[in-house]
Coordinates of C-alpha atoms and ligand atoms in Angstrom, one line a residue:
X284 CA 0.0 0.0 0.0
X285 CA 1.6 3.4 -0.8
X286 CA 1.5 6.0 2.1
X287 CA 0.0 9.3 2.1
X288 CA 3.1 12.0 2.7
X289 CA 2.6 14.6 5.1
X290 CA 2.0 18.0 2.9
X291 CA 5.1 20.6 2.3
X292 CA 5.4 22.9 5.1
X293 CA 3.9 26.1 5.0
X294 CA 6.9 29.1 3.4
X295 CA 7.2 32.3 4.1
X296 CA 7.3 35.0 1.7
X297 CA 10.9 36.6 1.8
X298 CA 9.0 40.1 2.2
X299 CA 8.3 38.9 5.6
X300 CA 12.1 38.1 6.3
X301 CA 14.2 39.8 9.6
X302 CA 16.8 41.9 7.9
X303 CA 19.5 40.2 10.6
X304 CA 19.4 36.6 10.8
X305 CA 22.0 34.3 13.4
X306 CA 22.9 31.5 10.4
X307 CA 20.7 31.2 7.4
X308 CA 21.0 27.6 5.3
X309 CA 20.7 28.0 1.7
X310 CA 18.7 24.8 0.5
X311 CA 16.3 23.1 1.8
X312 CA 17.6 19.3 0.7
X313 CA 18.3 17.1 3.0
X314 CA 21.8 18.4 3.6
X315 CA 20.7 21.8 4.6
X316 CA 17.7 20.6 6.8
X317 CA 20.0 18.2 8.6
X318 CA 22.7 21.3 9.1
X319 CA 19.4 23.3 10.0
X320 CA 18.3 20.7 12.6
X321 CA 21.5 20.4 14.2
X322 CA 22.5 24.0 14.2
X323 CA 18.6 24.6 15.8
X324 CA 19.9 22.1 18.5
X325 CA 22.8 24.1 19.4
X326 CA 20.9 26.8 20.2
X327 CA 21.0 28.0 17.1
X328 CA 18.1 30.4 15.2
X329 CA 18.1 29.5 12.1
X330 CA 16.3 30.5 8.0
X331 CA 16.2 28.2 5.2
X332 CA 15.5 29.6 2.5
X333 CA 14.9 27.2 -1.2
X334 CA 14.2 28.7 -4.4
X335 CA 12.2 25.8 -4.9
X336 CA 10.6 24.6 -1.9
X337 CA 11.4 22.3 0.4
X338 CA 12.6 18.4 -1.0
X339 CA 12.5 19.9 -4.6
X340 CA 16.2 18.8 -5.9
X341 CA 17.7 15.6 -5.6
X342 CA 16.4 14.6 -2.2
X343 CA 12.8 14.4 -3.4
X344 CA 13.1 10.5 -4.8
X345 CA 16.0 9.5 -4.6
X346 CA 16.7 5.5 -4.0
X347 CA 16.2 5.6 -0.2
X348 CA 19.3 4.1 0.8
X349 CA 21.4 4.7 4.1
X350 CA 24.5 2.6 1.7
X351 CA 27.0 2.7 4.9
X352 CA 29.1 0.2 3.2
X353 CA 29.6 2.5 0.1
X354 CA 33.2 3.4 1.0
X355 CA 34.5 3.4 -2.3
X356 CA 34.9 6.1 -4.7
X357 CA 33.3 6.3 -8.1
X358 CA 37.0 7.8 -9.0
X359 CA 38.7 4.8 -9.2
X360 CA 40.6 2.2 -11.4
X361 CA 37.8 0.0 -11.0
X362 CA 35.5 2.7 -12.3
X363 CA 37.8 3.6 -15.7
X364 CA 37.9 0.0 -16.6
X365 CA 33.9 -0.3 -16.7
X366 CA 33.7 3.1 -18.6
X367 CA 34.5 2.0 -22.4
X368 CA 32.0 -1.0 -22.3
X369 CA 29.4 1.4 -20.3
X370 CA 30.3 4.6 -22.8
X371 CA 29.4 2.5 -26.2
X372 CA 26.7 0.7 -24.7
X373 CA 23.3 2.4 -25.7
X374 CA 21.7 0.3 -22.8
X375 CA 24.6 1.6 -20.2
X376 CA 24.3 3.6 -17.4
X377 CA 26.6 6.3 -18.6
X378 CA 25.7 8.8 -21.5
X379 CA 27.4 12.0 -22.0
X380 CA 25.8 13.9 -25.1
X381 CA 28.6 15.2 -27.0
X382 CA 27.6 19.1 -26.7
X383 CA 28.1 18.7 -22.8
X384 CA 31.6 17.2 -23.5
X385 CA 33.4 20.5 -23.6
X386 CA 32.1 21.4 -20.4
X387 CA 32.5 18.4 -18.5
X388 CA 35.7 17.5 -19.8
X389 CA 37.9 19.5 -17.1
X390 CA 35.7 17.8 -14.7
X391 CA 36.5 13.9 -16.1
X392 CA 40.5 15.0 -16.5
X393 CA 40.0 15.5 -12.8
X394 CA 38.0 12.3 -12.0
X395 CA 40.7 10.7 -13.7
X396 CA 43.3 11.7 -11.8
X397 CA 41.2 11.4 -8.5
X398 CA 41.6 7.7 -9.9
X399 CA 45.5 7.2 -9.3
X400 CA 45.9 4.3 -6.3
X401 CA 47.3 7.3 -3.2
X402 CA 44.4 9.2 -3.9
X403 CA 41.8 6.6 -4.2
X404 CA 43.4 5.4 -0.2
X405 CA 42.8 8.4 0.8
X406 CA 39.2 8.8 -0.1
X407 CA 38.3 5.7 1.4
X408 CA 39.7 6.6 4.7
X409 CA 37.8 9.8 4.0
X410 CA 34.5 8.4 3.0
X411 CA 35.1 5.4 5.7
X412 CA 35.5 8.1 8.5
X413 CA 32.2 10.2 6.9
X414 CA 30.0 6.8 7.6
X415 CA 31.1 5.8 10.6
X416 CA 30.3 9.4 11.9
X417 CA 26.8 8.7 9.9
X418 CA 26.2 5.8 11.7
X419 CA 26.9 7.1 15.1
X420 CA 24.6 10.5 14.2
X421 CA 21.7 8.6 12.5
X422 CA 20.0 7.9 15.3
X423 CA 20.4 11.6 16.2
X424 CA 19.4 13.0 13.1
X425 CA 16.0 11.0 12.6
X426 CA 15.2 11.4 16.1
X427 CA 15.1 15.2 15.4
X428 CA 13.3 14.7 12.2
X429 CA 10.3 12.4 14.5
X430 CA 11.2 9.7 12.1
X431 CA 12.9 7.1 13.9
X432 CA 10.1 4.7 12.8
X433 CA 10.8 5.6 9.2
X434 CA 14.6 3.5 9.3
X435 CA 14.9 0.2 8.0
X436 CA 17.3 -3.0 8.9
X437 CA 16.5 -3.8 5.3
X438 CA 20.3 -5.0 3.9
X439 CA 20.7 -4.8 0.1
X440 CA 21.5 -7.6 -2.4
X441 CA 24.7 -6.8 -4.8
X442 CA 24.3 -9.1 -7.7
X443 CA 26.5 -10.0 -10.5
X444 CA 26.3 -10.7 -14.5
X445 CA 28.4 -13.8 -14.0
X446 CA 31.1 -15.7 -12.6
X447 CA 33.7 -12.8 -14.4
X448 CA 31.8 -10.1 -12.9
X449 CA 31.6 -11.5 -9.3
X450 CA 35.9 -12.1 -9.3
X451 CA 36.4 -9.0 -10.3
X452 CA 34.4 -7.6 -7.3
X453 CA 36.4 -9.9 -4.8
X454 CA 38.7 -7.1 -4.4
X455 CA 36.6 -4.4 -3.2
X456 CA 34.9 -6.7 -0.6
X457 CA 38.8 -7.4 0.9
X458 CA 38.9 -3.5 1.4
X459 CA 35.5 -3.3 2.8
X460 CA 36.3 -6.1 4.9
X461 CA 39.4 -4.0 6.5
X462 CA 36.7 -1.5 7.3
X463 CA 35.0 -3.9 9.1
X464 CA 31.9 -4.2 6.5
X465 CA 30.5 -7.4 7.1
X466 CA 29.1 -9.6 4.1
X467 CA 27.8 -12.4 2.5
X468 CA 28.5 -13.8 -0.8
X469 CA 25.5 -16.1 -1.9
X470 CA 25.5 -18.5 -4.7
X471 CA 23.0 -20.5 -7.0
X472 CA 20.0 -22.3 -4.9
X473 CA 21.3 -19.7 -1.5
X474 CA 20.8 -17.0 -3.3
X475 CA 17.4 -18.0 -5.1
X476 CA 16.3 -19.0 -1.9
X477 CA 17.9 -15.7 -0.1
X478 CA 15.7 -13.6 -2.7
X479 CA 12.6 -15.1 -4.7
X480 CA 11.7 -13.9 -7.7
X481 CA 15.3 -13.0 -9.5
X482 CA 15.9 -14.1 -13.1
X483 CA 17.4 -17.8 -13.2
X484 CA 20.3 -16.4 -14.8
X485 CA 21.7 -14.7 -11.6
X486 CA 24.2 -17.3 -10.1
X487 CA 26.2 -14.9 -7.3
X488 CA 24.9 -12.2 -4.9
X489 CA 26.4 -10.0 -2.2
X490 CA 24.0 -9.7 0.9
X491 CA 25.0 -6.9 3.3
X492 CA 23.1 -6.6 6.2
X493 CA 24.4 -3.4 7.9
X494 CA 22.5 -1.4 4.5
X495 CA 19.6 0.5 5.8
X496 CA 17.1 2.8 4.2
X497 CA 14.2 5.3 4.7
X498 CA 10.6 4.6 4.2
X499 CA 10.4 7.4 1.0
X500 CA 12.9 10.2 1.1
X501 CA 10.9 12.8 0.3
X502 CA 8.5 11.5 3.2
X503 CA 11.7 11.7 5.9
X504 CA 12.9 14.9 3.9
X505 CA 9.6 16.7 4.6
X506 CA 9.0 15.2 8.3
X507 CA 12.6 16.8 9.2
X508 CA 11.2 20.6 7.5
X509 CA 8.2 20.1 9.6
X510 CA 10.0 19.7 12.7
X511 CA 12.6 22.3 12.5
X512 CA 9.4 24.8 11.5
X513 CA 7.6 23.2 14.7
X514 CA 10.6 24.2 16.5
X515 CA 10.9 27.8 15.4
X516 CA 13.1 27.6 12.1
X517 CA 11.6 29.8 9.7
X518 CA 11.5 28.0 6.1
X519 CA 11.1 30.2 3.0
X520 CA 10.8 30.6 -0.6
X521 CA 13.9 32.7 -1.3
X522 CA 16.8 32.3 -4.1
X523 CA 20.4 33.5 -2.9
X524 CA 21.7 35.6 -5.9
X525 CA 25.0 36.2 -4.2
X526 CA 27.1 36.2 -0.8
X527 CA 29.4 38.7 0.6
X528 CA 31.1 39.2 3.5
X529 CA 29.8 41.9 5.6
X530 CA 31.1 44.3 8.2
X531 CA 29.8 41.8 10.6
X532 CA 28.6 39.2 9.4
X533 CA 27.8 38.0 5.9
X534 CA 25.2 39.7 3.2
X535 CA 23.1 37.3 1.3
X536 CA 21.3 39.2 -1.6
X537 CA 18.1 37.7 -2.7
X538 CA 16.3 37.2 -6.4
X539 CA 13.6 39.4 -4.8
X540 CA 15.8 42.8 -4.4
X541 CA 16.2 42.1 -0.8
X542 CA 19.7 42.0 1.2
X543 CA 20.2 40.0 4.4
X544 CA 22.6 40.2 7.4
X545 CA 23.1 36.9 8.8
X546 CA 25.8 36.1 11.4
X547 CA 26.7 32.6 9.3
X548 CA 25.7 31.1 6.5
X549 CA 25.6 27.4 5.6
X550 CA 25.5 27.0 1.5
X551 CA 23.7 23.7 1.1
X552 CA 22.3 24.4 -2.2
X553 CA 23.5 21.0 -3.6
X554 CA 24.1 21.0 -7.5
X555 CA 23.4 24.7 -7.7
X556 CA 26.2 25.6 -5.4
X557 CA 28.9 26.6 -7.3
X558 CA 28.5 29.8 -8.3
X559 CA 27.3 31.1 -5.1
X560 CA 30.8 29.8 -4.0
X561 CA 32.3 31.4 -6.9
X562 CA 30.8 34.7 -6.3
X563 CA 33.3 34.0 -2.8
X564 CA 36.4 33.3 -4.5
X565 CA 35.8 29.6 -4.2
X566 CA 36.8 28.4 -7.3
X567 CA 35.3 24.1 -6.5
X568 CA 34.8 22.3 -9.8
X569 CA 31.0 20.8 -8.9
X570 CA 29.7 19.0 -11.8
X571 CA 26.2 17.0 -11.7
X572 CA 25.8 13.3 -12.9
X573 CA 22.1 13.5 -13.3
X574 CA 19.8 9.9 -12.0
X575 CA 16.6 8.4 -13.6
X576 CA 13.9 6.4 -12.0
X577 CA 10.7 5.1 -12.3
X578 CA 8.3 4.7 -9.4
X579 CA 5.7 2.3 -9.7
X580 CA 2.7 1.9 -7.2
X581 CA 1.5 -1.5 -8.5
X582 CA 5.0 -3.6 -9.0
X583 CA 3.3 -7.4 -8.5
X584 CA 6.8 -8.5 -6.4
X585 CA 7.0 -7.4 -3.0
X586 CA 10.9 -7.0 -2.1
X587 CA 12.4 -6.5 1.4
X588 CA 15.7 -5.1 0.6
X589 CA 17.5 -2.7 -2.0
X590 CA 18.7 -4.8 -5.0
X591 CA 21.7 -3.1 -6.5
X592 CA 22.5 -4.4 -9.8
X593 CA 26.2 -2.6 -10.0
X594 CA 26.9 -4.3 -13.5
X595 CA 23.8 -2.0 -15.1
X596 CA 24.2 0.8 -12.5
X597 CA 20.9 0.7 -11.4
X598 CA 19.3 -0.5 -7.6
X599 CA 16.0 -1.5 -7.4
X600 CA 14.2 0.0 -3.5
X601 CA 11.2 -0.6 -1.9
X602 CA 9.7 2.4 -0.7
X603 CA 5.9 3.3 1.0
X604 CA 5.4 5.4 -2.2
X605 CA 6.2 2.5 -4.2
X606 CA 9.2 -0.1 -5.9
X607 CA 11.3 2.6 -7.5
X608 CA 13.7 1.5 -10.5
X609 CA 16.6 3.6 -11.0
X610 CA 20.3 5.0 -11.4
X611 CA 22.6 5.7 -14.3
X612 CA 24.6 8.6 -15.0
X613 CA 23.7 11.1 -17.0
X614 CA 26.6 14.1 -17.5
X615 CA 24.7 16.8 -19.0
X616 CA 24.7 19.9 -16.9
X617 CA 22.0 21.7 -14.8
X618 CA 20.1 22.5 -17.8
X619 CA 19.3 20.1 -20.4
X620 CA 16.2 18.4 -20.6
X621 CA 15.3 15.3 -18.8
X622 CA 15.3 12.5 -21.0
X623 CA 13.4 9.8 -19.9
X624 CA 14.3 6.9 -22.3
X625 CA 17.3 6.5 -19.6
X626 CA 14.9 5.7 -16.9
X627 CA 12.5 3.4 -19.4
X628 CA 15.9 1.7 -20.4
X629 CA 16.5 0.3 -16.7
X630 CA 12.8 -0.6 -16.5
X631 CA 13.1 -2.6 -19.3
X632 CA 16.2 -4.2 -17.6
X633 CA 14.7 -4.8 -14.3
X634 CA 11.6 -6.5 -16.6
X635 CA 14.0 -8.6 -17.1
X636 CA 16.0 -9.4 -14.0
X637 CA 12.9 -9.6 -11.9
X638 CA 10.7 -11.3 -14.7
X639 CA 7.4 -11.0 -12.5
X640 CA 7.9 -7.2 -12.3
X641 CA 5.1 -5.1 -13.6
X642 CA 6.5 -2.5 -15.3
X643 CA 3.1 -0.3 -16.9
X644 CA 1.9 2.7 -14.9
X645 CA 5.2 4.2 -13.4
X646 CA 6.4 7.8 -12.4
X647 CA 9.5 9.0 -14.1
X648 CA 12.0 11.5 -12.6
X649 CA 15.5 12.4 -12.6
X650 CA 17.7 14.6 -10.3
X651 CA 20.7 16.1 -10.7
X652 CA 23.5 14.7 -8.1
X653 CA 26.1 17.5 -6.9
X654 CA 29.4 15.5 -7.6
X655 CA 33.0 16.4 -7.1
X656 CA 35.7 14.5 -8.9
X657 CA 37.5 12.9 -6.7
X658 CA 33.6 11.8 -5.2
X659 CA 34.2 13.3 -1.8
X660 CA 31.8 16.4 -0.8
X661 CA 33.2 19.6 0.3
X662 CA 32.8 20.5 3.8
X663 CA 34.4 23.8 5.5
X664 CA 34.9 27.1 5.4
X665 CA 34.8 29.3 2.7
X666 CA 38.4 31.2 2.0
X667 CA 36.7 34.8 2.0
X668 CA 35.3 34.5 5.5
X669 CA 35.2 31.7 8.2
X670 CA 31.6 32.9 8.7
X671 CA 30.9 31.1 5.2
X672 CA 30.1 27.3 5.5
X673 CA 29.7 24.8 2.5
X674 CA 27.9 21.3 2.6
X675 CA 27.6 20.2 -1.1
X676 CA 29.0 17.7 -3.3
X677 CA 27.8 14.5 -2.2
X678 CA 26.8 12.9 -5.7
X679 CA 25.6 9.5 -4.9
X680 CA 25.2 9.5 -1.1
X681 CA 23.9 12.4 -0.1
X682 CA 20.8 10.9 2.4
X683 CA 23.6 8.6 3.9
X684 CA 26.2 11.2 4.8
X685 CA 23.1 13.5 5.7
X686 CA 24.1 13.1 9.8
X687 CA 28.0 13.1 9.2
X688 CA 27.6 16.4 7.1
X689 CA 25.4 18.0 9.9
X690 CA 27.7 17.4 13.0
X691 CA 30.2 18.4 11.1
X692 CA 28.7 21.9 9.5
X693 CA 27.7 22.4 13.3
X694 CA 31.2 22.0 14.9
X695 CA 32.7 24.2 12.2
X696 CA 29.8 27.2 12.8
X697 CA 30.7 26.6 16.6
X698 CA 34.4 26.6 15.8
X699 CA 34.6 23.8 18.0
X700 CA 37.0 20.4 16.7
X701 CA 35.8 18.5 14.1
X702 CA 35.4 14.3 15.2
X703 CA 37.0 13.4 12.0
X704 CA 39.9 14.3 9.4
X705 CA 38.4 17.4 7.9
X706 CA 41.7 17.8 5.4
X707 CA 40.2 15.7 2.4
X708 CA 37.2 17.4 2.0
X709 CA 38.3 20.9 2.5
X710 CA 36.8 23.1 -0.1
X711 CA 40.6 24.5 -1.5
X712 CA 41.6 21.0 -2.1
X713 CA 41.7 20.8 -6.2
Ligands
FAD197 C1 18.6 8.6 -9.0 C2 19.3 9.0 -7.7 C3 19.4 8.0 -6.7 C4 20.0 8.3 -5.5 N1 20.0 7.4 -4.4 C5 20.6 7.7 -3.3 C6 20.6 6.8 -2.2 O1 20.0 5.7 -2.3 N2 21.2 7.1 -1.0 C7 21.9 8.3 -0.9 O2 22.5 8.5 0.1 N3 21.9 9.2 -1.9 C8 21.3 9.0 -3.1 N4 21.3 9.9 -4.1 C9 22.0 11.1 -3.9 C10 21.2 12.1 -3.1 O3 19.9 12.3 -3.6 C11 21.9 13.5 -3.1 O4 23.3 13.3 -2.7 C12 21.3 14.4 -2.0 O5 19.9 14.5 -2.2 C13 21.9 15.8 -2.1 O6 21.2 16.6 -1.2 P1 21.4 18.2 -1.2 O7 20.6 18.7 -0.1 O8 22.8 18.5 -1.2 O9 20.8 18.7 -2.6 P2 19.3 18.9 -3.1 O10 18.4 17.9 -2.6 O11 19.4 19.0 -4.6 O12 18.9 20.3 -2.5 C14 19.5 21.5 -2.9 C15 18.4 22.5 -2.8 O13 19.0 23.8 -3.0 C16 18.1 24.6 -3.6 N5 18.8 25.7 -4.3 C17 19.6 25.7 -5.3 N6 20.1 26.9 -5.6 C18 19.6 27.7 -4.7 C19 19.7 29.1 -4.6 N7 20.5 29.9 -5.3 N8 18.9 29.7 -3.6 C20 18.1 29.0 -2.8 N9 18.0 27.6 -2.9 C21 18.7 27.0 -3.9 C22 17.4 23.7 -4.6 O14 16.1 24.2 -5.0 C23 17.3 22.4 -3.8 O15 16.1 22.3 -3.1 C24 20.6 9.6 -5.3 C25 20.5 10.6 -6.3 C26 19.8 10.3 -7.5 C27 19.7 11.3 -8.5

């Protein structure tokens, strides 16, 4: 059955705005509700203001997934060897129209270098040290939100092509394993047993049962707005234009005319952030790898965990809104139109992995994923002014390091130490 969402908030107007705020967060994602929610906890007053609304960028339907285990980068050698046969594959997860190409191309030369074995050690132990913090501030963060019934134990399946595909992963699983990531490999009549329903032609699965996920993200997304707003966070409908520091403090200029005076500001604006950031001095080369999915309310297979099916770049979640079919990687900038033969292309692929899958009916959407190259986010100050925070950047797993990303955003505001390595994700770091 799919479950009724609570409604958006109420915003306000940016008319009705206090011309000095304490910290304003720009974006109402999940990353800047989490910052909000934390920085409200510390005593904090804080706006949010969203061009959009509240849940409108990639947060709104997203896969769902709390992938704790997901300590290694996209920017890898594992990655370039898979990007040839995904490239020419019309069916792949990765497209690139050719137009975009210029653009992106200072962005790959960087992913590509992100991919050299030192660097690719070091963003594990960074993106190792981001989940553990997640796990640890989970329970925090969905306490504040009210939605501690909306976590699930669920585990995910990894599952492979073939024999090939599943050696080739052995390697990545001996590096989670020295993280402590605890797993499973299934095979043949296990697996089948393990999860019903899976296309005969799968022989070898990955079960790992410290996976979570949310009931819907845009449900757990808008629960979190509403509580922050229950708790006296003002949440409005305002576009930053520009930031600048101010004689004390920091002006935030509005698409409305207006100017602000906040004491801090946290930029959280996900795949839109650069050029706020720019307008600082900030020169961070954010790029978006833009997602398709389809959501569809009458599937005919009930599932009780995320699917991942890495060889395709897709995952497959249950959520109350529905089974949602979806992935890929689309590099085509903020602008370009969705095209939604990506998402029909991995419906037609799960058709065929989960033959008792019913595929008519769905909703189609895509988001745009704010992605670094070296697929770390940035976190920390702005060089103009300390007063200047960014949380953006975190492509693929942005509802998993939600609670990381908010602890950390409120110990830099506080100026207090920072529980992890902050170096790697420092926003002068390419
Ligand atoms: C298909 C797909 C599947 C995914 N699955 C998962 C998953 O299972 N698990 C996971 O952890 N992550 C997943 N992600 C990634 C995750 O969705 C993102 O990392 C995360 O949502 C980013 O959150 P955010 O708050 O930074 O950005 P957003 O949610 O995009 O929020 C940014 C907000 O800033 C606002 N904004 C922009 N510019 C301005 C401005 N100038 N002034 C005011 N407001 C502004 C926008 O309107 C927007 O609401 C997935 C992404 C996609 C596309």
């Amino acid at each position: 059955m799919v479950t009724a969402f609570p409604s958006p908030p109420p915003l306000s107007p940016p008319a009705s705005l206090a011309e000095r705020q304490d910290v304003v967060v720009v974006g109402a994602g999940i990353i800047g509700l989490a910052c909000a929610a934390y920085l409200q906890e510390a005593g904090r007053q804080v706006l949010v203001i969203d061009s959009k609304g509240v849940a409108e960028g990639a947060s709104k339907a997203n896969a769902g997934g709390l992938a704790l285990s997901d300590i290694l980068p996209l920017a890898s050698p594992r990655t370039l060897r898979q990007v040839p046969r995904w490239f020419f594959d019309p069916l792949g997860p990765l497209s690139l129209p050719i137009g975009y190409l210029p653009r992106m191309l200072p962005w790959l030369l960087r992913f590509v270098y992100a991919s050299r074995p030192a660097q690719v050690t070091r963003s594990i132990a960074a993106l190792a040290d981001l989940m553990a913090l997640s796990r640890a501030e989970n329970p925090k963060l969905w306490a504040l939100a009210g939605a501690e019934d909306k976590l699930r134990p669920t585990g995910s399946l990894q599952l492979y092509d073939g024999a090939g595909s599943f050696r080739r992963a052995a390697a990545s699983w001996e590096l989670r394993k020295a993280h402590g990531i605890a797993f499973e490999h299934l095979q043949d009549d296990d697996l089948h047993h393990f999860q019903p329903g899976l296309s005969s032609a799968f022989r070898h699965g990955t079960h790992v049962p410290s996976w979570e996920m949310v009931s819907d993200p845009y449900e757990v997304t808008l629960l979190l707005a509403e509580a922050i707003q229950g708790r006296g966070a003002v949440l409005a409908k305002a576009q930053a234009m520009a930031v600048k520091p101010g004689p004390d403090g920091v002006q935030l200029s509005l698409g409305c005319g207006r100017t602000l005076a906040a004491a801090q500001i946290v930029l959280a604006a996900g795949a839109w952030s650069r050029p706020l950031a720019k307008g600082l001095g900030d020169r961070i080369p954010l790029e978006t790898e833009r997602g398709y999915n389809t959501t569809l309310e009458n599937p005919a297979i009930i599932l009780e965990r995320q699917l991942i099916f890495g060889d395709h770049g897709f995952v497959v979640s249950p959520l109350s809104s529905g089974l949602r079919v979806g992935g890929g990687d689309e590099l085509a900038g903020l602008d370009a139109p969705p095209n939604y033969a990506r998402a029909r292309t991995m419906l037609t692929k799960a058709k065929g992995f989960l033959p008792d899958l019913n595929t008519e009916g769905g909703i189609e959407w895509m988001g745009h994923r704010p992605s670094l190259p070296d697929s770390l986010p940035v976190i920390g100050h702005s060089a103009a002014t300390s007063r200047v925070v960014y949380a953006f950047g975190h492509a693929h797993l942005g509802l998993t390091q939600a609670a990381a990303t908010a602890r950390l955003v409120r110990d830099l505001v506080a100026g207090t130490p920072a529980p992890i390595n902050l170096a790697p994700l420092r926003p002068g770091r390419f």
